[in-house]
Every structure is written in C-alpha cells, then in structure tokens.
Coordinates of C-alpha atoms in Angstrom, one line a residue:
X1 CA 14.3 -117.1 -1.6
X2 CA 16.9 -115.3 0.9
X3 CA 17.2 -112.5 -1.9
X4 CA 13.8 -111.8 -1.9
X5 CA 13.0 -111.8 1.6
X6 CA 16.0 -109.6 2.0
X7 CA 14.7 -107.0 -0.8
X8 CA 11.2 -107.2 0.9
X9 CA 12.7 -105.8 4.3
X10 CA 14.8 -103.4 2.7
X11 CA 11.6 -102.1 0.6
X12 CA 9.6 -102.0 4.0
X13 CA 12.2 -100.3 5.9
X14 CA 12.7 -97.6 2.8
X15 CA 8.9 -96.8 3.0
X16 CA 8.5 -96.9 6.7
X17 CA 11.3 -94.2 7.0
X18 CA 9.6 -92.3 4.3
X19 CA 6.7 -92.0 5.9
X20 CA 8.1 -90.9 9.2
X21 CA 10.0 -88.3 7.5
X22 CA 6.6 -87.1 5.7
X23 CA 4.9 -87.3 9.1
X24 CA 7.5 -85.0 10.8
X25 CA 7.4 -82.4 7.7
X26 CA 3.4 -82.7 7.9
X27 CA 3.4 -81.6 11.6
X28 CA 5.7 -78.9 11.1
X29 CA 3.5 -77.4 7.9
X30 CA 0.3 -77.9 10.0
X31 CA 1.8 -76.3 12.8
X32 CA 2.8 -72.9 10.9
X33 CA -0.6 -73.0 9.1
X34 CA -2.4 -73.4 12.6
X35 CA 0.4 -70.5 14.2
X36 CA -0.6 -68.3 11.0
X37 CA -4.6 -68.6 11.8
X38 CA -3.1 -67.3 15.5
X39 CA -4.3 -71.0 16.8
X40 CA -1.3 -70.9 18.9
X41 CA -2.5 -74.0 21.5
X42 CA -2.7 -76.1 18.3
X43 CA 0.1 -75.0 16.6
X44 CA 2.1 -75.6 19.7
X45 CA 1.0 -79.3 19.9
X46 CA 1.9 -80.1 16.3
X47 CA 5.5 -78.1 16.5
X48 CA 6.1 -80.3 19.6
X49 CA 5.2 -83.2 17.5
X50 CA 7.4 -82.3 14.8
X51 CA 10.3 -82.0 17.3
X52 CA 9.7 -85.9 18.3
X53 CA 10.0 -87.1 14.8
X54 CA 13.0 -84.4 14.4
X55 CA 14.6 -83.0 17.5
X56 CA 17.0 -81.2 15.1
X57 CA 13.9 -79.4 13.6
X58 CA 15.0 -75.9 14.1
X59 CA 12.0 -74.3 12.8
X60 CA 10.0 -76.1 15.0
X61 CA 11.8 -74.8 18.0
X62 CA 12.0 -71.2 16.6
X63 CA 8.0 -71.3 16.1
X64 CA 7.6 -72.5 19.7
X65 CA 9.8 -69.6 21.0
X66 CA 7.5 -67.2 19.0
X67 CA 4.5 -68.8 20.8
X68 CA 5.7 -68.4 24.1
X69 CA 7.0 -64.6 23.1
X70 CA 3.4 -64.4 22.3
X71 CA 2.4 -65.7 25.6
X72 CA 4.7 -64.0 27.5
X73 CA 6.4 -66.7 29.0
X74 CA 10.3 -65.6 29.0
X75 CA 11.3 -68.7 30.3
X76 CA 9.9 -71.0 27.8
X77 CA 10.8 -68.5 25.2
X78 CA 14.6 -68.2 26.2
X79 CA 14.9 -72.2 26.6
X80 CA 13.3 -72.8 22.7
X81 CA 15.6 -69.8 21.5
X82 CA 18.7 -71.5 22.8
X83 CA 17.7 -74.6 21.3
X84 CA 17.3 -72.8 17.9
X85 CA 21.1 -71.1 18.7
X86 CA 22.5 -74.6 19.9
X87 CA 21.4 -76.0 16.5
X88 CA 22.3 -73.2 14.3
X89 CA 24.2 -70.4 15.8
X90 CA 23.5 -68.0 12.9
X91 CA 20.0 -68.2 12.7
X92 CA 19.1 -64.3 12.4
X93 CA 15.7 -64.5 13.6
X94 CA 16.4 -66.5 17.0
X95 CA 19.6 -64.0 17.1
X96 CA 17.1 -61.0 17.1
X97 CA 14.6 -62.4 19.4
X98 CA 17.8 -63.0 21.9
X99 CA 18.7 -59.5 21.4
X100 CA 15.1 -57.8 22.1
X101 CA 15.3 -60.3 25.3
X102 CA 18.6 -58.7 26.8
X103 CA 17.4 -55.4 25.8
X104 CA 14.2 -55.7 28.0
X105 CA 16.3 -56.8 30.8
X106 CA 18.7 -53.9 30.2
X107 CA 21.9 -55.7 29.7
X108 CA 24.1 -53.3 27.7
X109 CA 27.0 -55.2 27.3
X110 CA 25.0 -58.5 26.2
X111 CA 23.0 -56.6 23.9
X112 CA 26.3 -54.9 22.2
X113 CA 28.1 -58.4 21.9
X114 CA 24.9 -59.4 20.3
X115 CA 24.3 -56.8 18.1
X116 CA 28.0 -56.8 16.7
X117 CA 27.5 -60.6 16.1
X118 CA 24.2 -60.0 14.3
X119 CA 25.9 -57.5 12.0
X120 CA 28.2 -60.2 10.7
X121 CA 25.5 -62.7 10.2
X122 CA 22.1 -61.0 9.0
X123 CA 21.0 -61.2 5.6
X124 CA 17.3 -60.5 5.7
X125 CA 17.0 -58.8 9.1
X126 CA 19.3 -56.4 8.8
X127 CA 17.2 -53.4 9.1
X128 CA 15.8 -54.5 12.8
X129 CA 19.7 -54.3 14.0
X130 CA 19.1 -50.5 13.8
X131 CA 16.0 -50.6 15.9
X132 CA 18.0 -52.6 18.6
X133 CA 20.6 -49.9 18.4
X134 CA 18.3 -47.1 18.6
X135 CA 17.0 -48.7 21.7
X136 CA 20.4 -49.5 23.1
X137 CA 21.3 -45.6 23.2
X138 CA 19.0 -45.1 25.9
X139 CA 20.6 -47.9 27.7
X140 CA 24.2 -47.1 27.1
X141 CA 26.2 -46.5 30.2
X142 CA 27.2 -42.7 30.9
X143 CA 30.8 -41.9 31.7
X144 CA 30.8 -39.6 34.7
X145 CA 34.0 -38.9 35.5

C-alpha cells in the first residue's frame, strides 16, 4: 500500500512540474506573438509572467528590453539588458543593444570595448557591428597635439 501511495505522489509531482514548465513556455510564446502583433502592453505582461515561472528566462528579459526601447524608457531597457547579460554574457542581441545605448551616450571608450568583445562573439549579427563602428568614428576623440 505504501508503494502505491509513493508512486501516486511521484506521478502527481511529475505531472504538476510538467504543467508549470509548459505554462512558463506558453507565457513566453504568447508574449512573443503579442510582441509580433505590436501589442506591447499585453506582451510585457506575458513576458513578466514567464519570468515568474522561470527567473532565468533570458528571452523574456530580452523582449522586455526591446519593449522598453520602443517605449523610450532607457532605465528599464538598461535593467533588462543587464539581466540578459548576467544570464548569458555572450548574448549577441543584448550586447548589440548595449552598444547602441552607449553610442547614444557618446561613451567612446565603452563602445570601443563592447565592439571589440562583440566581434569575438558574433555569429548572426556581425554585420551590425560595422554600422556601430561607422557611428563610432564620429565620436572618436581627436588627437590635438
């Protein structure tokens, strides 16, 4: 009798865990669909729900950063980019977004540092590095000796 009870509890826990996993993934997928439809408030809520179920879901943080970029909320955008990079320092898109932020701040040395790192990690967004480097030329400090 005890073995049956233990087996029942184990099956219940497994099914319960699986439903949480599916719910977290479902929130991300629904959020991505709403994002693609440009329904940013709805997608923001769904990405936040996804993070509740999986606090290490870097994709939800990345999309939240994109939404805040669109809303021109630089403080929140930076917060979510930092979180993505904390979870995955080699995330190309987050590194690119950080370069854009630093470029807008006219932070030459930081953009140069990020561009050097970006060229080591890029796989899919390598062509975007060139646009950053072109913009960087206008910030380059002039040697006035």
